[in-house]
Tab-separated table of C-alpha atoms and ligand atoms in Angstrom:
chain	number	residue	atom	x	y	z
J	1	MET	CA	-33.111	-60.677	-49.922
J	2	ASN	CA	-31.206	-59.794	-46.793
J	3	ASP	CA	-31.564	-57.710	-43.700
J	4	GLN	CA	-28.830	-55.159	-44.485
J	5	SER	CA	-29.995	-51.688	-45.326
J	6	PRO	CA	-28.129	-48.904	-47.081
J	7	GLY	CA	-26.169	-47.174	-44.342
J	8	ASP	CA	-24.522	-50.156	-42.603
J	9	GLY	CA	-21.403	-50.268	-44.786
J	10	ALA	CA	-17.910	-51.147	-43.560
J	11	PRO	CA	-14.992	-48.726	-44.031
J	12	GLY	CA	-12.477	-49.415	-46.775
J	13	PHE	CA	-8.681	-49.188	-46.673
J	14	ARG	CA	-8.184	-45.956	-48.632
J	15	ALA	CA	-11.816	-45.541	-49.604
J	16	ARG	CA	-14.705	-44.539	-47.390
J	17	ALA	CA	-16.464	-47.844	-48.101
J	18	GLY	CA	-15.037	-51.336	-48.257
J	19	TRP	CA	-15.940	-54.843	-49.306
J	20	THR	CA	-14.866	-56.959	-46.343
J	21	ARG	CA	-13.703	-60.555	-46.174
J	22	GLU	CA	-16.622	-61.353	-43.857
J	23	GLN	CA	-19.114	-60.047	-46.404
J	24	ALA	CA	-17.419	-61.783	-49.337
J	25	ALA	CA	-17.271	-65.051	-47.370
J	26	GLY	CA	-21.051	-65.218	-47.832
J	27	ILE	CA	-20.868	-65.455	-51.645
J	28	GLU	CA	-22.956	-68.399	-52.706
J	29	ARG	CA	-25.135	-69.164	-55.739
J	30	THR	CA	-28.854	-68.784	-55.031
J	31	ALA	CA	-31.889	-68.900	-57.305
J	32	ALA	CA	-32.034	-65.092	-57.190
J	33	THR	CA	-28.400	-64.656	-58.255
J	34	THR	CA	-27.872	-67.453	-60.784
J	35	ALA	CA	-28.495	-66.802	-64.472
J	36	PRO	CA	-30.194	-69.441	-66.591
J	37	VAL	CA	-28.009	-71.467	-68.967
J	38	PHE	CA	-27.337	-69.513	-72.155
J	39	TYR	CA	-27.355	-71.370	-75.460
J	40	GLN	CA	-25.668	-70.388	-78.691
J	41	PRO	CA	-27.550	-67.826	-80.738
J	42	GLU	CA	-29.323	-69.175	-83.821
J	43	THR	CA	-27.300	-66.816	-85.937
J	44	ASP	CA	-24.085	-65.060	-85.032
J	45	GLN	CA	-24.733	-61.408	-85.857
J	46	MET	CA	-21.023	-60.657	-86.311
J	47	PRO	CA	-19.327	-63.874	-87.467
J	48	HIS	CA	-16.195	-61.962	-88.510
J	49	LEU	CA	-15.512	-60.735	-84.961
J	50	HIS	CA	-14.848	-61.766	-81.399
J	51	ILE	CA	-16.860	-59.300	-79.340
J	52	TRP	CA	-16.554	-58.857	-75.595
J	53	ASP	CA	-16.774	-55.796	-73.281
J	54	THR	CA	-19.593	-53.590	-74.596
J	55	TRP	CA	-21.047	-50.208	-73.633
J	56	PHE	CA	-23.804	-47.999	-74.973
J	57	LEU	CA	-23.742	-44.461	-76.213
J	58	ARG	CA	-25.525	-42.629	-73.398
J	59	GLU	CA	-26.727	-39.102	-72.740
J	60	ARG	CA	-25.242	-37.072	-69.888
J	61	ASP	CA	-28.009	-38.253	-67.569
J	62	GLY	CA	-27.217	-41.891	-68.352
J	63	THR	CA	-30.187	-42.552	-70.654
J	64	LEU	CA	-29.255	-44.835	-73.534
J	65	ALA	CA	-29.051	-42.529	-76.543
J	66	GLU	CA	-31.152	-42.991	-79.629
J	67	VAL	CA	-29.577	-41.077	-82.478
J	68	ASP	CA	-32.135	-40.520	-85.246
J	69	GLY	CA	-33.748	-43.808	-84.247
J	70	TYR	CA	-30.517	-45.790	-83.781
J	71	ARG	CA	-29.275	-47.435	-80.615
J	72	VAL	CA	-25.484	-47.308	-80.631
J	73	CYS	CA	-22.967	-49.467	-78.808
J	74	PHE	CA	-19.209	-49.874	-78.711
J	75	SER	CA	-17.326	-53.102	-78.075
J	76	LEU	CA	-13.834	-54.449	-77.704
J	77	THR	CA	-13.286	-56.600	-80.759
J	78	ALA	CA	-10.737	-58.817	-82.489
J	79	PRO	CA	-10.882	-60.879	-85.697
J	80	SER	CA	-12.801	-64.101	-85.073
J	81	ASP	CA	-10.026	-66.311	-86.449
J	82	LEU	CA	-7.759	-65.261	-83.560
J	83	LEU	CA	-7.342	-67.613	-80.601
J	84	PRO	CA	-9.817	-66.091	-78.088
J	85	GLY	CA	-7.239	-65.944	-75.264
J	86	LYS	CA	-5.087	-63.626	-77.413
J	87	ARG	CA	-7.811	-61.097	-78.038
J	88	HIS	CA	-6.849	-58.691	-75.220
J	89	ASP	CA	-3.485	-58.147	-76.935
J	90	VAL	CA	-5.032	-56.737	-80.100
J	91	ALA	CA	-8.332	-55.305	-78.828
J	92	ALA	CA	-9.802	-52.512	-80.940
J	93	ILE	CA	-13.019	-50.549	-80.376
J	94	ARG	CA	-15.745	-50.872	-83.012
J	95	VAL	CA	-19.152	-49.258	-83.183
J	96	PHE	CA	-22.435	-51.123	-83.772
J	97	TYR	CA	-25.878	-49.693	-84.426
J	98	SER	CA	-29.433	-50.972	-84.514
J	99	ALA	CA	-32.799	-49.527	-85.493
J	100	ASP	CA	-34.782	-52.065	-83.446
J	101	GLY	CA	-32.498	-53.093	-80.550
J	102	ARG	CA	-32.265	-56.629	-81.928
J	103	GLU	CA	-30.577	-56.642	-85.290
J	104	TRP	CA	-27.178	-54.949	-85.089
J	105	HIS	CA	-24.822	-53.723	-87.790
J	106	ASP	CA	-21.080	-53.257	-87.740
J	107	GLY	CA	-20.193	-49.576	-88.166
J	108	GLY	CA	-16.469	-50.373	-88.316
J	109	ALA	CA	-13.382	-49.610	-86.265
J	110	VAL	CA	-13.806	-46.269	-84.507
J	111	PHE	CA	-10.180	-45.089	-84.460
J	112	ALA	CA	-7.233	-45.316	-86.795
J	113	ASP	CA	-4.892	-43.525	-84.392
J	114	ALA	CA	-5.906	-44.395	-80.805
J	115	LEU	CA	-3.410	-44.178	-77.958
J	116	GLY	CA	-1.859	-47.318	-76.480
J	117	GLN	CA	-0.826	-50.577	-78.112
J	118	ARG	CA	-4.431	-51.682	-77.886
J	119	GLN	CA	-7.630	-50.252	-76.425
J	120	TRP	CA	-9.573	-51.646	-73.513
J	121	ALA	CA	-12.977	-50.871	-72.062
J	122	GLY	CA	-14.628	-47.552	-71.570
J	123	SER	CA	-17.844	-45.618	-71.977
J	124	ALA	CA	-19.374	-43.198	-74.453
J	125	LEU	CA	-21.164	-39.873	-74.050
J	126	TYR	CA	-23.597	-38.280	-76.479
J	127	ASP	CA	-23.566	-34.603	-75.558
J	128	ASP	CA	-25.851	-32.504	-77.735
J	129	GLY	CA	-24.650	-34.118	-80.955
J	130	ASP	CA	-21.001	-34.493	-79.872
J	131	VAL	CA	-19.669	-37.987	-79.247
J	132	TYR	CA	-16.973	-38.512	-76.608
J	133	LEU	CA	-15.373	-41.887	-76.159
J	134	PHE	CA	-13.566	-42.727	-72.923
J	135	TYR	CA	-11.266	-45.732	-73.150
J	136	THR	CA	-8.209	-47.401	-71.659
J	137	ALA	CA	-4.955	-47.001	-73.559
J	138	ALA	CA	-3.225	-50.271	-72.697
J	139	GLY	CA	0.467	-50.651	-73.389
J	140	THR	CA	3.228	-48.217	-74.237
J	141	ASP	CA	2.882	-46.438	-77.561
J	142	GLY	CA	5.602	-47.452	-79.956
J	143	ALA	CA	7.052	-50.238	-77.744
J	144	GLU	CA	7.809	-53.475	-79.575
J	145	GLU	CA	6.994	-55.779	-76.682
J	146	LEU	CA	3.465	-55.781	-75.271
J	147	THR	CA	3.332	-53.854	-72.003
J	148	TYR	CA	0.560	-53.663	-69.409
J	149	THR	CA	0.702	-50.017	-68.461
J	150	GLN	CA	-2.753	-48.390	-68.530
J	151	ARG	CA	-3.961	-44.801	-68.933
J	152	ILE	CA	-7.426	-43.351	-69.205
J	153	VAL	CA	-8.039	-41.478	-72.422
J	154	GLY	CA	-10.899	-39.368	-73.767
J	155	ALA	CA	-11.469	-38.976	-77.493
J	156	SER	CA	-13.408	-35.932	-78.659
J	157	GLY	CA	-14.540	-34.820	-82.083
J	158	GLY	CA	-17.016	-37.588	-82.939
J	159	THR	CA	-20.288	-36.893	-84.751
J	160	VAL	CA	-22.963	-39.164	-86.154
J	161	ASP	CA	-24.281	-38.701	-89.681
J	162	THR	CA	-27.466	-40.607	-90.520
J	163	ASP	CA	-28.243	-39.005	-93.899
J	164	ASP	CA	-27.278	-42.185	-95.679
J	165	GLY	CA	-27.476	-44.997	-93.105
J	166	PHE	CA	-25.284	-44.632	-90.021
J	167	ASP	CA	-21.841	-43.113	-89.922
J	168	LEU	CA	-19.813	-42.248	-86.811
J	169	ARG	CA	-16.868	-40.139	-87.816
J	170	GLY	CA	-14.097	-37.947	-86.428
J	171	PRO	CA	-11.668	-36.389	-86.769
J	172	TRP	CA	-10.932	-37.585	-83.242
J	173	THR	CA	-8.528	-35.959	-80.839
J	174	HIS	CA	-7.180	-38.219	-78.094
J	175	HIS	CA	-6.594	-36.625	-74.701
J	176	GLU	CA	-4.738	-38.406	-71.931
J	177	LEU	CA	-7.079	-37.769	-68.988
J	178	LEU	CA	-5.840	-39.727	-65.991
J	179	SER	CA	-2.957	-41.844	-64.843
J	180	PRO	CA	-2.398	-43.251	-61.347
J	181	ASP	CA	-0.962	-40.881	-58.729
J	182	GLY	CA	0.767	-43.576	-56.645
J	183	GLU	CA	-1.053	-42.388	-53.498
J	184	ARG	CA	-4.733	-43.009	-53.970
J	185	TYR	CA	-4.198	-45.198	-57.005
J	186	GLU	CA	-1.429	-47.712	-57.424
J	187	ARG	CA	1.092	-47.380	-60.226
J	188	GLU	CA	2.171	-50.467	-62.083
J	189	ALA	CA	5.623	-50.349	-60.436
J	190	GLN	CA	4.027	-50.495	-56.964
J	191	SER	CA	1.921	-53.536	-57.750
J	192	ARG	CA	2.651	-56.697	-55.778
J	193	ALA	CA	0.029	-58.754	-57.601
J	194	MET	CA	0.028	-60.704	-60.849
J	195	ILE	CA	-2.574	-58.453	-62.453
J	196	TYR	CA	-2.526	-54.677	-62.373
J	197	THR	CA	-5.403	-52.325	-63.144
J	198	PHE	CA	-6.042	-48.670	-63.944
J	199	ARG	CA	-8.762	-48.775	-66.558
J	200	ASP	CA	-12.395	-48.927	-67.681
J	201	PRO	CA	-13.515	-45.253	-67.397
J	202	TRP	CA	-17.266	-44.771	-67.023
J	203	PHE	CA	-18.986	-41.384	-67.264
J	204	PHE	CA	-21.613	-40.544	-64.647
J	205	GLU	CA	-23.701	-37.476	-63.900
J	206	ASP	CA	-25.058	-37.530	-60.344
J	207	PRO	CA	-28.830	-37.001	-60.619
J	208	GLU	CA	-28.965	-35.492	-57.109
J	209	THR	CA	-26.209	-32.893	-57.485
J	210	GLY	CA	-25.742	-32.569	-61.259
J	211	GLU	CA	-21.988	-33.118	-60.754
J	212	THR	CA	-19.963	-34.971	-63.364
J	213	TRP	CA	-17.792	-37.980	-62.499
J	214	LEU	CA	-15.648	-40.622	-64.099
J	215	LEU	CA	-15.497	-44.006	-62.364
J	216	PHE	CA	-12.744	-46.491	-63.138
J	217	GLU	CA	-11.171	-49.773	-62.038
J	218	ALA	CA	-7.989	-49.421	-59.969
J	219	ASN	CA	-5.926	-50.753	-57.076
J	220	SER	CA	-5.329	-49.162	-53.669
J	221	PRO	CA	-1.613	-48.963	-52.789
J	222	VAL	CA	-0.863	-51.083	-49.722
J	223	PRO	CA	2.714	-50.368	-48.619
J	224	GLU	CA	4.894	-53.331	-47.576
J	225	GLY	CA	4.692	-53.744	-43.825
J	226	SER	CA	1.191	-52.246	-43.662
J	227	ASP	CA	-1.063	-53.683	-40.978
J	228	ALA	CA	-3.966	-54.046	-43.445
J	229	CYS	CA	-5.497	-57.544	-43.284
J	230	GLY	CA	-3.772	-58.138	-39.942
J	231	GLY	CA	-0.416	-57.652	-41.699
J	232	ASP	CA	-0.974	-60.685	-43.932
J	233	ALA	CA	1.034	-59.873	-47.069
J	234	SER	CA	-0.592	-62.645	-49.102
J	235	GLN	CA	-3.971	-60.988	-48.577
J	236	GLN	CA	-2.696	-57.445	-49.087
J	237	GLU	CA	-1.762	-58.218	-52.702
J	238	PHE	CA	-5.479	-58.330	-53.476
J	239	ASN	CA	-6.255	-54.634	-53.477
J	240	GLY	CA	-8.940	-53.834	-56.053
J	241	SER	CA	-10.702	-50.493	-55.898
J	242	VAL	CA	-13.339	-48.428	-57.645
J	243	GLY	CA	-11.666	-45.144	-58.471
J	244	ILE	CA	-13.344	-41.849	-59.160
J	245	ALA	CA	-12.438	-38.488	-60.676
J	246	ARG	CA	-14.504	-35.309	-60.698
J	247	SER	CA	-14.901	-32.766	-63.430
J	248	PRO	CA	-15.057	-29.383	-61.690
J	249	THR	CA	-16.795	-27.758	-64.659
J	250	GLY	CA	-18.680	-30.656	-66.240
J	251	ASP	CA	-16.179	-30.594	-69.137
J	252	PRO	CA	-15.858	-34.251	-70.211
J	253	LEU	CA	-12.129	-33.765	-70.836
J	254	ASP	CA	-11.166	-32.191	-67.492
J	255	TRP	CA	-10.830	-34.556	-64.521
J	256	GLN	CA	-9.283	-34.521	-61.080
J	257	LEU	CA	-8.590	-37.707	-59.121
J	258	GLU	CA	-10.386	-38.121	-55.802
J	259	GLU	CA	-10.322	-40.811	-53.104
J	260	PRO	CA	-11.672	-44.162	-54.330
J	261	LEU	CA	-15.384	-44.873	-53.835
J	262	LEU	CA	-14.843	-48.351	-52.512
J	263	ASP	CA	-11.965	-50.779	-52.099
J	264	ALA	CA	-11.618	-54.470	-51.499
J	265	VAL	CA	-8.211	-54.881	-49.856
J	266	GLY	CA	-7.714	-58.512	-48.877
J	267	VAL	CA	-10.818	-59.457	-50.860
J	268	ASN	CA	-10.393	-59.046	-54.594
J	269	GLN	CA	-7.829	-57.750	-57.067
J	270	GLU	CA	-10.097	-56.684	-59.926
J	271	LEU	CA	-13.284	-54.621	-59.561
J	272	GLU	CA	-13.873	-54.346	-63.295
J	273	ARG	CA	-15.965	-51.948	-65.319
J	274	PRO	CA	-17.534	-50.101	-62.344
J	275	HIS	CA	-20.799	-48.325	-63.127
J	276	ILE	CA	-23.834	-46.940	-61.320
J	277	VAL	CA	-27.578	-47.274	-61.707
J	278	SER	CA	-29.609	-44.689	-59.765
J	279	GLN	CA	-32.957	-45.878	-58.552
J	280	ASP	CA	-35.311	-44.756	-55.773
J	281	GLY	CA	-32.790	-42.085	-54.723
J	282	LEU	CA	-30.157	-44.808	-54.129
J	283	TYR	CA	-26.829	-45.444	-55.877
J	284	TYR	CA	-26.302	-48.984	-57.097
J	285	LEU	CA	-22.617	-49.537	-57.836
J	286	PHE	CA	-21.872	-52.592	-59.979
J	287	VAL	CA	-18.571	-54.287	-60.868
J	288	SER	CA	-17.604	-57.482	-62.657
J	289	SER	CA	-15.062	-59.797	-61.107
J	290	HIS	CA	-13.479	-63.194	-61.555
J	291	LEU	CA	-13.313	-66.374	-59.553
J	292	HIS	CA	-9.487	-66.304	-59.723
J	293	THR	CA	-9.068	-62.728	-58.408
J	294	PHE	CA	-10.467	-63.366	-54.914
J	295	GLY	CA	-7.917	-63.286	-52.102
J	296	PRO	CA	-6.651	-66.381	-50.273
J	297	GLY	CA	-9.329	-68.183	-48.273
J	298	LEU	CA	-12.209	-66.647	-50.237
J	299	SER	CA	-14.075	-68.154	-53.127
J	300	GLY	CA	-16.312	-66.321	-55.525
J	301	TYR	CA	-17.405	-66.683	-59.114
J	302	ASP	CA	-17.085	-64.909	-62.415
J	303	ALA	CA	-20.001	-62.631	-61.615
J	304	LEU	CA	-21.629	-59.251	-61.398
J	305	TYR	CA	-21.244	-57.864	-57.895
J	306	GLY	CA	-23.007	-54.798	-56.485
J	307	PHE	CA	-23.247	-52.362	-53.610
J	308	VAL	CA	-25.786	-49.726	-52.613
J	309	ALA	CA	-25.444	-46.370	-50.860
J	310	GLU	CA	-27.579	-43.341	-50.155
J	311	GLU	CA	-25.056	-40.964	-51.714
J	312	LEU	CA	-22.548	-41.300	-54.510
J	313	ARG	CA	-19.665	-41.117	-52.043
J	314	GLY	CA	-21.589	-42.944	-49.337
J	315	ASP	CA	-21.276	-46.031	-47.147
J	316	TYR	CA	-21.749	-48.754	-49.716
J	317	VAL	CA	-23.324	-51.982	-48.510
J	318	PRO	CA	-22.951	-55.181	-50.536
J	319	LEU	CA	-26.160	-56.220	-52.274
J	320	ASN	CA	-27.725	-59.460	-51.064
J	321	GLY	CA	-25.338	-59.436	-48.077
J	322	SER	CA	-22.268	-60.718	-49.940
J	323	GLY	CA	-22.260	-58.483	-53.027
J	324	LEU	CA	-23.202	-61.280	-55.446
J	325	VAL	CA	-25.831	-60.094	-57.947
J	326	ALA	CA	-25.592	-62.329	-61.020
J	327	THR	CA	-23.398	-65.293	-61.746
J	328	ASN	CA	-23.330	-68.119	-64.244
J	329	PRO	CA	-24.888	-71.488	-63.478
J	330	ALA	CA	-22.633	-74.123	-61.863
J	331	ASN	CA	-22.635	-76.265	-65.010
J	332	ALA	CA	-21.541	-73.354	-67.219
J	333	PRO	CA	-19.557	-71.186	-64.781
J	334	PHE	CA	-17.824	-69.158	-67.522
J	335	GLN	CA	-20.717	-68.732	-69.948
J	336	ALA	CA	-20.757	-64.942	-69.612
J	337	TYR	CA	-18.696	-62.042	-68.303
J	338	SER	CA	-18.427	-58.244	-68.223
J	339	TRP	CA	-21.908	-57.304	-67.102
J	340	MET	CA	-23.266	-53.782	-67.570
J	341	ALA	CA	-26.548	-52.809	-65.901
J	342	PHE	CA	-28.983	-50.103	-66.982
J	343	PRO	CA	-32.560	-49.280	-65.981
J	344	HIS	CA	-35.449	-50.022	-68.318
J	345	ASP	CA	-39.217	-50.180	-67.800
J	346	GLY	CA	-39.043	-50.556	-64.003
J	347	GLU	CA	-36.376	-53.282	-64.147
J	348	VAL	CA	-32.603	-53.305	-64.356
J	349	LEU	CA	-31.370	-54.949	-67.547
J	350	VAL	CA	-27.854	-56.331	-67.748
J	351	GLN	CA	-25.947	-56.825	-70.978
J	352	ASN	CA	-22.983	-59.197	-70.905
J	353	PHE	CA	-20.902	-61.131	-73.423
J	354	PHE	CA	-21.097	-64.808	-74.281
J	355	ASN	CA	-17.812	-66.221	-73.031
J	356	TYR	CA	-16.655	-69.879	-72.739
J	357	PHE	CA	-20.132	-71.369	-72.742
J	358	ASP	CA	-19.111	-75.018	-73.024
J	359	PHE	CA	-16.561	-75.355	-70.262
J	360	ALA	CA	-16.993	-76.396	-66.646
J	361	GLY	CA	-13.355	-76.579	-65.465
J	362	ASP	CA	-12.223	-75.080	-62.199
J	363	THR	CA	-10.601	-71.978	-63.653
J	364	LEU	CA	-10.415	-70.270	-67.008
J	365	ASP	CA	-6.648	-70.886	-67.060
J	366	GLU	CA	-7.397	-74.497	-67.950
J	367	ILE	CA	-8.844	-73.375	-71.263
J	368	ALA	CA	-5.339	-72.761	-72.561
J	369	HIS	CA	-4.586	-76.490	-72.133
J	370	LEU	CA	-7.287	-77.487	-74.605
J	371	PRO	CA	-6.499	-77.920	-78.305
J	372	GLU	CA	-6.849	-74.623	-80.147
J	373	SER	CA	-9.856	-75.846	-82.119
J	374	GLU	CA	-11.637	-76.559	-78.810
J	375	GLN	CA	-10.726	-73.135	-77.421
J	376	MET	CA	-12.326	-71.619	-80.519
J	377	ARG	CA	-15.418	-73.822	-80.453
J	378	ARG	CA	-16.213	-73.190	-76.816
J	379	PHE	CA	-15.894	-69.403	-76.991
J	380	GLY	CA	-19.029	-67.329	-77.654
J	381	GLY	CA	-17.417	-64.016	-78.598
J	382	THR	CA	-20.740	-62.252	-79.093
J	383	LEU	CA	-23.279	-60.550	-76.869
J	384	ALA	CA	-25.077	-62.905	-74.487
J	385	PRO	CA	-28.781	-62.842	-73.671
J	386	THR	CA	-29.637	-59.695	-71.691
J	387	LEU	CA	-30.541	-60.469	-68.072
J	388	ARG	CA	-33.579	-59.004	-66.313
J	389	LEU	CA	-33.224	-58.022	-62.663
J	390	THR	CA	-35.440	-56.527	-60.032
J	391	VAL	CA	-33.591	-54.307	-57.604
J	392	SER	CA	-35.037	-53.063	-54.341
J	393	GLY	CA	-33.280	-51.770	-51.218
J	394	ALA	CA	-30.205	-53.953	-50.719
J	395	GLY	CA	-31.668	-56.952	-52.549
J	396	THR	CA	-31.788	-58.073	-56.177
J	397	GLU	CA	-33.309	-60.960	-58.093
J	398	ILE	CA	-32.788	-62.320	-61.611
J	399	ILE	CA	-36.276	-62.685	-63.082
J	400	GLY	CA	-35.554	-63.717	-66.644
J	401	LYS	CA	-33.683	-62.923	-69.816
J	402	LEU	CA	-34.108	-61.421	-73.249
J	403	GLY	CA	-32.358	-62.582	-76.420
J	404	HIS	CA	-28.676	-62.291	-77.404
J	405	TRP	CA	-27.985	-58.648	-78.292
J	406	GLU	CA	-31.552	-57.680	-77.298
J	407	ILE	CA	-31.557	-54.120	-75.968
J	408	PRO	CA	-35.097	-52.709	-76.012
J	409	MET	CA	-35.643	-49.323	-77.614
J	410	ALA	CA	-36.627	-46.290	-75.517
J	411	GLY	CA	-40.189	-46.590	-74.247
J	412	GLU	CA	-40.493	-50.249	-75.277
J	413	SER	CA	-42.329	-52.367	-72.682
J	414	LEU	CA	-40.704	-55.570	-71.553
J	415	PRO	CA	-42.537	-58.819	-72.290
J	416	PRO	CA	-44.021	-60.786	-69.390
J	417	THR	CA	-41.440	-63.012	-67.654
J	418	GLU	CA	-41.759	-66.797	-67.810
J	419	ARG	CA	-42.890	-66.710	-64.217
J	420	GLU	CA	-45.632	-64.205	-65.032
J	421	LEU	CA	-46.748	-66.312	-67.988
J	422	LEU	CA	-46.921	-69.414	-65.806
J	423	ALA	CA	-48.893	-67.580	-63.136
J	424	ARG	CA	-51.288	-66.308	-65.786
J	425	ALA	CA	-51.707	-69.773	-67.299
J	426	GLN	CA	-52.379	-71.186	-63.870
J	427	ALA	CA	-54.937	-68.492	-63.106
J	428	ASP	CA	-56.612	-69.089	-66.473
J	429	GLY	CA	-56.632	-72.830	-65.791
J	430	GLU	CA	-58.190	-72.301	-62.387
J	431	ARG	CA	-60.859	-70.102	-63.892
J	432	GLY	CA	-61.529	-72.818	-66.481
J	433	GLY	CA	-61.711	-75.464	-63.806
J	434	TYR	CA	-58.406	-77.243	-64.616
J	435	GLY	CA	-56.267	-75.650	-61.920
J	436	ARG	CA	-54.592	-78.003	-59.534
D	501	LIG	C1	-13.027	-57.148	-68.549
D	501	LIG	C2	-11.668	-56.589	-68.922
D	501	LIG	C3	-11.676	-55.083	-68.779
D	501	LIG	C4	-10.633	-54.658	-69.776
D	501	LIG	C5	-10.841	-55.663	-70.880
D	501	LIG	C6	-9.605	-55.995	-71.669
D	501	LIG	O1	-13.570	-58.031	-69.454
D	501	LIG	O2	-10.662	-57.145	-68.119
D	501	LIG	O3	-11.404	-54.663	-67.467
D	501	LIG	O4	-10.828	-53.338	-70.156
D	501	LIG	O5	-11.345	-56.830	-70.283
D	501	LIG	O6	-9.907	-56.847	-72.726
């Protein structure tokens, strides 16, 4: 825990709130922020696929939907015989469903005609029987070479039919919703960095105001010669932001760009898959980021980072002082990535995917130097164990984990944590006269 309270945030560069170099300099693994080692699942539920970024079908108010008794999720996927490092080039969105939150079934590729050369992460809305899918169209339609341009797209027209099992079907219509304006959000041509982002749309209804928002990952334009970061151009290249657009009417296909919620100029280039958990009247903003996207002079981890504010567009303060919420253990620093938090039974659960679990090199780039068979063997490509967190004020703590792919059903109580079991055993022992 730490002594910062919501309200003491630092200003950003183009956003009201910022993640500063001083705050990020405090990133360090602690017992409260380090996940246990994850082992391979006993059975791979989807051996035919590499599965990574995943999101749930949710109601407007953020509740995980249960459609006629089915939990539904969407993931970026690629065939499992592909070299894992190549998967982003062919990513396609598939749907999975489960009647018990443990055993999942492949409902197939969602689109035959999506925009972009491949589709990257997003979110999904279940609105009174209508399914909307928000995703990133990556690459230029029709181009022969792979390109890295990114647009935010909404697909409408989805419905679920459970008369005979589970069937998500269209016909889908793909609407280009947002592209960067070059002012608040950097265009690819303005980027000075090696990685460029305008992606990962995430639908959010503000419980306080009822307003409808779309969060996304972006970069804040920092013009050459700017005095940001004391004029240090090598730091200015690292300009990640959490973007936001508002729907004036609540229509999930009508969005207007607004100023970013938070930016990290000089700190980090990629604030990935931003999303919010509301709890105790506070807004917990979470992002995933990588060790290699921190600016010069800073070191972080592949981890879930978070911030808290009293309002959606408030003065975000990094959780636990530095922003670090959940990282991988030092001996398996790349075991998981792409964390997505959601409230359940008084805790915050975090789903993530099982990444390079058997690799302790300095950076993920080194993976590409291993023989292909080793790259395949060390890659999980499935959902990782779900983490359990407690979240209170500006502090968080990892208190345990559930199984791979385990996403409890609505109303399901969580089992006691290992710590609770130990405490109970000790208390029982003491009562029986064995306690010492
Ligand atoms: C995070 C991420 C997302 C992107 C996807 C592409 O894992 O970088 O931001 O949508 O992977 O595969």
